[in-house]
XYZ file of C-alpha atoms in Angstrom:
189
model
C -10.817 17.137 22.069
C -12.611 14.210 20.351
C -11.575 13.004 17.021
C -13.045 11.486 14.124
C -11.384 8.286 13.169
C -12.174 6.332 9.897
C -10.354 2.979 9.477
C -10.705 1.812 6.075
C -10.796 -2.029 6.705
C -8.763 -3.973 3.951
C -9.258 -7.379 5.339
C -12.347 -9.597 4.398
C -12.932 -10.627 7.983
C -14.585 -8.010 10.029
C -13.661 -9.928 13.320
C -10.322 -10.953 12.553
C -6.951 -9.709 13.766
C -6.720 -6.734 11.777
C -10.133 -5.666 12.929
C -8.686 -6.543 16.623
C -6.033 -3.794 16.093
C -8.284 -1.313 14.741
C -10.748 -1.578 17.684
C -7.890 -1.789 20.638
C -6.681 1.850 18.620
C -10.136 3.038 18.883
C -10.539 2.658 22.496
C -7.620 4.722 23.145
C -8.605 7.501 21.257
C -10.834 9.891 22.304
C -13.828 10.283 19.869
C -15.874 8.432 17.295
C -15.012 5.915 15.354
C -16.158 4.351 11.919
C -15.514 1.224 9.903
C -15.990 1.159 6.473
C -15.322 -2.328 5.118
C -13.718 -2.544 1.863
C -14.957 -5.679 0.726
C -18.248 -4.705 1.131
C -17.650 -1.734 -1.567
C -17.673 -1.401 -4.923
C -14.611 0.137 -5.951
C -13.019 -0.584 -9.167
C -9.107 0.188 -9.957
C -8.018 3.198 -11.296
C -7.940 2.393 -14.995
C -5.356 5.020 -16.252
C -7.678 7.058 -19.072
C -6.225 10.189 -17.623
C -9.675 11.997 -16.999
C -9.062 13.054 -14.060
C -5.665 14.830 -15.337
C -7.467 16.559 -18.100
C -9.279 17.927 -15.131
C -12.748 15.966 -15.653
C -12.546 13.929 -12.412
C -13.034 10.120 -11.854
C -14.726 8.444 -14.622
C -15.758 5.422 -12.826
C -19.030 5.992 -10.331
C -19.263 3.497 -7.645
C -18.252 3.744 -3.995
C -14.897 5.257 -3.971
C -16.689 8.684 -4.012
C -18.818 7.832 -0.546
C -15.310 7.085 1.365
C -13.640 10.278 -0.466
C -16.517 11.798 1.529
C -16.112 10.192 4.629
C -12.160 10.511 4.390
C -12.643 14.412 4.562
C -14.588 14.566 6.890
C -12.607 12.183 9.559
C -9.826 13.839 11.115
C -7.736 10.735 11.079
C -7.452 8.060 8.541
C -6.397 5.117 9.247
C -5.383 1.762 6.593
C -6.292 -1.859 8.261
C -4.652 -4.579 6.468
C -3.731 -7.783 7.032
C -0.826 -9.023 4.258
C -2.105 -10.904 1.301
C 1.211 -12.378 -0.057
C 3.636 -9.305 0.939
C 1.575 -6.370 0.569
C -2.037 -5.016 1.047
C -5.246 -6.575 0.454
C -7.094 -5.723 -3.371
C -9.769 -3.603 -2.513
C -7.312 -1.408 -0.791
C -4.721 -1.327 -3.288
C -8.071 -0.520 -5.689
C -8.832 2.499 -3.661
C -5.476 3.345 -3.308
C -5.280 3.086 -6.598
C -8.184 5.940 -7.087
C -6.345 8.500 -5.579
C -4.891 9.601 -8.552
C -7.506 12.390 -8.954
C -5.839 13.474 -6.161
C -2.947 13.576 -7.204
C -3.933 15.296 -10.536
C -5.405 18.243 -8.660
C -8.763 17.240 -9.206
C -10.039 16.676 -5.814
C -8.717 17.724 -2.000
C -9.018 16.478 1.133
C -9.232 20.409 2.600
C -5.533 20.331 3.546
C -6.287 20.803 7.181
C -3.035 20.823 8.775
C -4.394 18.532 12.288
C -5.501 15.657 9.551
C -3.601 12.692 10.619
C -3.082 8.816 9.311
C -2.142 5.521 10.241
C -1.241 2.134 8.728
C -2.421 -1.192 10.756
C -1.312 -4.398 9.322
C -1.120 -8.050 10.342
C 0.099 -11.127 8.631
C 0.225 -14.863 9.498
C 4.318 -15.379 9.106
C 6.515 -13.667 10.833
C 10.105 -13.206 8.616
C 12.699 -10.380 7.810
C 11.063 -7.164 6.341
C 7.970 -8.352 5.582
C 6.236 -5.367 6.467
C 8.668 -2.930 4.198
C 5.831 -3.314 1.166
C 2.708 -2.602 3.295
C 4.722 0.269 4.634
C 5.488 1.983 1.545
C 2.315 1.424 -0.373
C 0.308 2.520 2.558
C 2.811 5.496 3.689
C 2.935 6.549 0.070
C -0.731 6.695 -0.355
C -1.025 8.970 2.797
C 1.242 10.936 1.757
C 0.265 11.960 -1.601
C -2.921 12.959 0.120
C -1.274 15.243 2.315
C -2.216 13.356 5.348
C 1.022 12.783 7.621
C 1.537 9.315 8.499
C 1.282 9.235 12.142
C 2.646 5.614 12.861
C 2.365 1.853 11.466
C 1.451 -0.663 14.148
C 2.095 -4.086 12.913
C 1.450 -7.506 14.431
C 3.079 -11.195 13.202
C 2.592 -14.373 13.763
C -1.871 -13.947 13.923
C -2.940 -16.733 11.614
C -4.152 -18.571 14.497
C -4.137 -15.608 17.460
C -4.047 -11.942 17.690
C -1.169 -9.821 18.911
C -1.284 -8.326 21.796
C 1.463 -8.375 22.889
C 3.236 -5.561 25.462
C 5.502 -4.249 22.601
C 1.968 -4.031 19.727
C -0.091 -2.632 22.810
C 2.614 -0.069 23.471
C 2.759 0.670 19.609
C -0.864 1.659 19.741
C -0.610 3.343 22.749
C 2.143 5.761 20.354
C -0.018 6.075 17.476
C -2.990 6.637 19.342
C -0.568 9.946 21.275
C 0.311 10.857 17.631
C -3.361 11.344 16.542
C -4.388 13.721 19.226
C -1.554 15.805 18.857
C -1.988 19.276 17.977
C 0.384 19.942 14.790
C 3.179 21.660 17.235
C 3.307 18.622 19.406
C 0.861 19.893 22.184
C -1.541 16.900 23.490
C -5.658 17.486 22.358
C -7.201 14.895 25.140
């Protein structure tokens, strides 16, 4: 069965390593893909008025509402990142950020139980745990949208060359088997 992948691309480089990740995971999963570039979007931070928990939705009217869209209707979402000083770019924390009316019951993303996610990040250094913030932030946001986290694929050490490595190819190769799999483990391709 073909799925419907949308990578929300965190990085400002739409041919850099991050983007390398996200196109070696498309390849091995059946479907369409889509890119939507972050940094090409308006999308302001969640400013905390508490709108949407009074039930009156997201004040704020750019963008964010055109990738709510396209989020719902992809069957798998996936976060593309590289790390900007420990943790995930702005304009993905800033959308991030906007789930709130989410989480506030204001909006859904269907709660189809086969929706899947996935975290790709990349950074420059390679040290102890440096991946732990991206992880959580990421996972967390997933999460709260009801979207299982399928696997993180992550990749040191690309400042001057991407990773691909046996051990980051074989880590797509699982998350790419996690995203076709029916909810009681049965394969879709």
């Amino acid at each position: 069965m073909t799925k419907r992948l949308l990578f929300l691309n965190g990085s400002p480089h739409r041919n850099g390593h991050s983007m390398a990740l996200a196109r070696q995971l498309a390849h091995r999963v059946p479907g369409d893909a889509r890119f939507l570039h972050l940094y090409d979007l308006t999308i302001a931070p969640c400013r905390g008025c508490d709108a949407c928990r009074d039930g009156k939705g997201c004040i704020l009217r750019d963008d964010c509402d055109a990738v709510v869209a396209a989020m719902a209707e992809a069957d798998a979402v996936l976060l593309v990142s590289p790390l900007h000083f420990t943790s995930l770019t702005a304009p993905l924390v800033a959308l991030i950020s906007r789930f709130q009316q989410f989480w506030n019951g204001v909006r859904t993303l269907g709660g189809r139980p086969d929706k899947r996610g996935g975290i790709l990040v990349t950074a420059g250094g390679e040290y102890p745990k440096m991946f732990d913030a991206a992880r959580r932030v990421g996972g967390a946001a997933l999460v709260s949208l009801n979207i299982p986290v399928s696997g993180m694929v992550t990749a040191s050490g690309t400042d001057s060359r991407p990773d691909l490595s046996r051990e980051t190819l074989d880590a797509l190769d699982n998350l790419a088997a996690a995203l076709v799999a029916l909810p009681d483990g049965t394969d879709h391709r």
